[in-house]
Short mmCIF file of C-alpha atoms and ligand atoms in Angstrom, two decimals:
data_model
loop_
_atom_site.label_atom_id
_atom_site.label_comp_id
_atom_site.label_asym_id
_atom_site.label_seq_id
_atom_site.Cartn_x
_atom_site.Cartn_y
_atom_site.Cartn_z
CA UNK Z 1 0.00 0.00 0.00
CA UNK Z 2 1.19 3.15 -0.95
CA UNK Z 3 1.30 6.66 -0.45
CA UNK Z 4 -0.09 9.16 -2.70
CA UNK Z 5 -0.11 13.24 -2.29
CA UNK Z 6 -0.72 16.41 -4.08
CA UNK Z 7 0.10 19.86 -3.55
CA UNK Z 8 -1.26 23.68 -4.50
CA UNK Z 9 -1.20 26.17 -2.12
CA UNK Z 10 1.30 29.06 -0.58
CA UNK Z 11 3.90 27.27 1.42
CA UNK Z 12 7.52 25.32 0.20
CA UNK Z 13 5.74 22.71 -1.57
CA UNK Z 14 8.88 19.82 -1.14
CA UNK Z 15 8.40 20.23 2.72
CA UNK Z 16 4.88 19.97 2.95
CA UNK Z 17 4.89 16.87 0.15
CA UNK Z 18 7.50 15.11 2.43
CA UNK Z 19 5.88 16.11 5.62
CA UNK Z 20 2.80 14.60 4.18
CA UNK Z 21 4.41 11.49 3.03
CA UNK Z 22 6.16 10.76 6.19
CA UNK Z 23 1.91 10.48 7.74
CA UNK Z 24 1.57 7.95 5.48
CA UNK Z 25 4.44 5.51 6.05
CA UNK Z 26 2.94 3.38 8.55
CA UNK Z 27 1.35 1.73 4.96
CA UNK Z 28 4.81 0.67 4.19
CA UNK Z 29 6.75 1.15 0.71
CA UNK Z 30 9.86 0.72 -0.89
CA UNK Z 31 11.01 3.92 -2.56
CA UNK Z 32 9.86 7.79 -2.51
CA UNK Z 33 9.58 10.78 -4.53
CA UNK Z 34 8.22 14.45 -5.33
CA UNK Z 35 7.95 16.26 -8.48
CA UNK Z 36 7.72 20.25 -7.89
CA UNK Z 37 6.67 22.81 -10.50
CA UNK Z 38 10.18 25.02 -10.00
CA UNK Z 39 11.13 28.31 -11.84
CA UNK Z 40 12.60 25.58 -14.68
CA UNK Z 41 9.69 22.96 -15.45
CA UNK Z 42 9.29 20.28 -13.31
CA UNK Z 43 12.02 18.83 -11.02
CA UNK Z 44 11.52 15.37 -10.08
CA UNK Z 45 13.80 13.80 -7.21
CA UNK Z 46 13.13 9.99 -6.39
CA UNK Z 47 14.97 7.23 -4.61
CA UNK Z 48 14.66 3.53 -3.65
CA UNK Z 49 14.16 3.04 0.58
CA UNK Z 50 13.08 5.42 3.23
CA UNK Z 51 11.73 9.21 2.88
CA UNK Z 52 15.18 9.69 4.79
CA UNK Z 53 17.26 8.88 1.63
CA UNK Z 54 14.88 11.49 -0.20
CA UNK Z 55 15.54 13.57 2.29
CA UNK Z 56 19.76 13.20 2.23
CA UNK Z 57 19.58 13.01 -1.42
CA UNK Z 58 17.48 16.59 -1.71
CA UNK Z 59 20.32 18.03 1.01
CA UNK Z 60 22.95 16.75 -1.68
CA UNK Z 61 21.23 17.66 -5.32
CA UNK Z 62 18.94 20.57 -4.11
CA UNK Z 63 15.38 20.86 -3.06
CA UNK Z 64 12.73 21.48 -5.97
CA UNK Z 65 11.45 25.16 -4.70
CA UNK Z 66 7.56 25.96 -5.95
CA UNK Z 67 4.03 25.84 -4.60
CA UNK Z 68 2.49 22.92 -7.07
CA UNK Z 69 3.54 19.39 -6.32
CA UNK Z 70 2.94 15.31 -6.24
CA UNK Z 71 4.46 13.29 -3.98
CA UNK Z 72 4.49 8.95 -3.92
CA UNK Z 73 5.81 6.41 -1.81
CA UNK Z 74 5.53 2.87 -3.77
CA UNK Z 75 5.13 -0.40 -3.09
CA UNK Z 76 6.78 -1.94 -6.00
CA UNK Z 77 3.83 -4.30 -7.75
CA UNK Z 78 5.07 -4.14 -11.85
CA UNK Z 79 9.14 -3.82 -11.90
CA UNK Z 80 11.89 -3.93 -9.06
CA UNK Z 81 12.45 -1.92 -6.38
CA UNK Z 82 15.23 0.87 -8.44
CA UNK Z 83 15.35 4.27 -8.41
CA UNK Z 84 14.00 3.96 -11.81
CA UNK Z 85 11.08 2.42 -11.26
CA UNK Z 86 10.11 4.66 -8.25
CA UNK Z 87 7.59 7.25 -8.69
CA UNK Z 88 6.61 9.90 -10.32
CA UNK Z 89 6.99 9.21 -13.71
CA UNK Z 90 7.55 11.26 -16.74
CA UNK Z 91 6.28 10.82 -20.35
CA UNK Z 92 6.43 14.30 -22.93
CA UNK Z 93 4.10 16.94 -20.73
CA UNK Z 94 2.89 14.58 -18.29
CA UNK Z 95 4.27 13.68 -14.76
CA UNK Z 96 2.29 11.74 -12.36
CA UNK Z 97 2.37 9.10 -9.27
CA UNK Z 98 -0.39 6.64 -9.47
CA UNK Z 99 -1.51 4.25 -6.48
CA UNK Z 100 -2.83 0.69 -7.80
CA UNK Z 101 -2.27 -1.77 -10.51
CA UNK Z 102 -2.66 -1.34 -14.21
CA UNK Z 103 -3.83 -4.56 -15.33
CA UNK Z 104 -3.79 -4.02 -19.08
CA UNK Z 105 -0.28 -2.40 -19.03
CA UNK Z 106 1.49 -5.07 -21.27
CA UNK Z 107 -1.89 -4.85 -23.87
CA UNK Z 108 -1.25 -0.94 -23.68
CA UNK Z 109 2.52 -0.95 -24.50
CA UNK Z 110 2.07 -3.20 -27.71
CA UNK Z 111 -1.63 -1.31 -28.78
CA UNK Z 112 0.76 2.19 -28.35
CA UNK Z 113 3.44 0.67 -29.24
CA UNK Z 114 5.11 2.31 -26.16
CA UNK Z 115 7.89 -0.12 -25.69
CA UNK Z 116 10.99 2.17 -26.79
CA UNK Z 117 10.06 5.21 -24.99
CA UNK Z 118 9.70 3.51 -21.54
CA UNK Z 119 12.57 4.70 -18.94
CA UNK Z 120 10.91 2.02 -15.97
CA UNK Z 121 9.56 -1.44 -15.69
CA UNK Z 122 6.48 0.08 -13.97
CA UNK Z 123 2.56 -0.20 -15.11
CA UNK Z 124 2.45 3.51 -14.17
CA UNK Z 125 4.55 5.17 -16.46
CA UNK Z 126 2.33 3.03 -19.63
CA UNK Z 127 -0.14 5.75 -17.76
CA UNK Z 128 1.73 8.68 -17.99
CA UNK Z 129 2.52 7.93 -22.06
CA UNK Z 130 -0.78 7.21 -22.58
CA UNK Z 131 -2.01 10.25 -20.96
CA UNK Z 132 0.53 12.16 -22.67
CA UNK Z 133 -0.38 10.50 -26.27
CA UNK Z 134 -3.83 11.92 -25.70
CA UNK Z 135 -2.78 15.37 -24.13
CA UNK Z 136 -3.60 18.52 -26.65
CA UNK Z 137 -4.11 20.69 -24.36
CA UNK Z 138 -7.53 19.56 -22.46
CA UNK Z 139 -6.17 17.97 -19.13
CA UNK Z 140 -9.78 17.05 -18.43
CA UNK Z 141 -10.12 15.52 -21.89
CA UNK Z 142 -6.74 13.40 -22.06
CA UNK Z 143 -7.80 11.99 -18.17
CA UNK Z 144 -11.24 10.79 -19.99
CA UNK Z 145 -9.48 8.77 -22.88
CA UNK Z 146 -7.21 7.72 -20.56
CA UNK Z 147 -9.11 5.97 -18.62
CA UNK Z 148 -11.29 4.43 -20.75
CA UNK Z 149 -8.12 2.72 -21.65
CA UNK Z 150 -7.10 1.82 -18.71
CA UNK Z 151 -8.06 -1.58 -16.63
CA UNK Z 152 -7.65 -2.61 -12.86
CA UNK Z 153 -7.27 -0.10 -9.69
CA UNK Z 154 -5.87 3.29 -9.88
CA UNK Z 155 -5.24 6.31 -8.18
CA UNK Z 156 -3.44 9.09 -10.22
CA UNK Z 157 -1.95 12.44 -9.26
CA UNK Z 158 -0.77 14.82 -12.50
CA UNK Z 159 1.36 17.10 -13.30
CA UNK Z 160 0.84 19.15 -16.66
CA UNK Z 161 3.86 20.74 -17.98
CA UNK Z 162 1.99 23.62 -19.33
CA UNK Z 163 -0.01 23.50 -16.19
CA UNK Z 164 1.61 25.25 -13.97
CA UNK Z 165 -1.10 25.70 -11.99
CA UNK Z 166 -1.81 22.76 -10.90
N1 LIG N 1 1.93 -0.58 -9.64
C1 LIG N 1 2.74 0.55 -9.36
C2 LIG N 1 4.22 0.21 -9.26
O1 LIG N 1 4.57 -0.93 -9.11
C3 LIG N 1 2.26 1.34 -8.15
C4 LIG N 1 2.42 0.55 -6.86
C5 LIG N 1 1.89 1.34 -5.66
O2 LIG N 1 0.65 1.42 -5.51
O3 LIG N 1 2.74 1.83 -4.90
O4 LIG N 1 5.03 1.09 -9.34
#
């Protein structure tokens, strides 16, 4: 059982994602991360094990400043436990962390033929191309097609890249 948070509002959006992420770690998981709308795009930082080595690792590499954000801690289902495969994923525009199982993931990469542009092992990330294949513009419309695509549980938080208000 996961994790899964989002983020608009006034204060340092990587504190409050962690701080909100740490509540939830009596589910248990495997790996953590945050994407943040910064002043350049979206920053993603992500990391196998505790919210402690996201933590260490954002004191190393910088901490995503902005007021927009997702935030994920995984329990590996579709892929190992990497850094890779942790959460949130990126496709073109769209960045999300998504809570469940995609049943229909291996059906989706060969109708889309999505297997080339995949950077994980994960079910997710089929949703964040897919969602991204259908994005023009219309968040609302893209989520539709998506998932009318998409079969088995799912929880999904997104980030638009030309959304940068959440
Ligand atoms: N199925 C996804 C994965 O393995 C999400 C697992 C979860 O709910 O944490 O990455």
């Amino acid at each position: 059982m996961c994790g899964i948070v989002g983020y608009v509002g006034p204060k340092d959006c990587s504190d409050v994602l962690v701080s909100a992420l740490t509540k939830l770690e009596y589910r248990g998981y495997d790996s953590a991360g945050i994407a943040v709308f910064g002043k350049n795009g979206i920053e993603t930082v992500k990391t196998k094990g505790k919210l402690k080595n996201l933590v260490d690792k954002m004191a190393v590499e910088g901490k995503p400043e902005g007021h927009v954000g997702i935030g994920h801690t995984r329990w590996a289902t579709h892929g190992g436990v990497t850094d890779q495969n942790a959460h949130p994923h990126q496709q073109g525009k769209v960045t999300l962390v998504h809570n469940g199982i995609i049943e229909n993931y291996r059906e989706l990469i060969a109708d889309y033929d999505l297997q080339e542009i995949l950077h994980s092992e994960t079910d997710s990330e089929v949703a964040a191309a897919l969602l991204n294949h259908y994005y023009k513009g219309d968040p609302k419309e893209a989520i539709k097609k998506t998932v009318s695509k998409l079969k088995g549980t799912f929880e999904l938080v997104i980030l638009f890249e030309d959304q940068p208000d959440g």
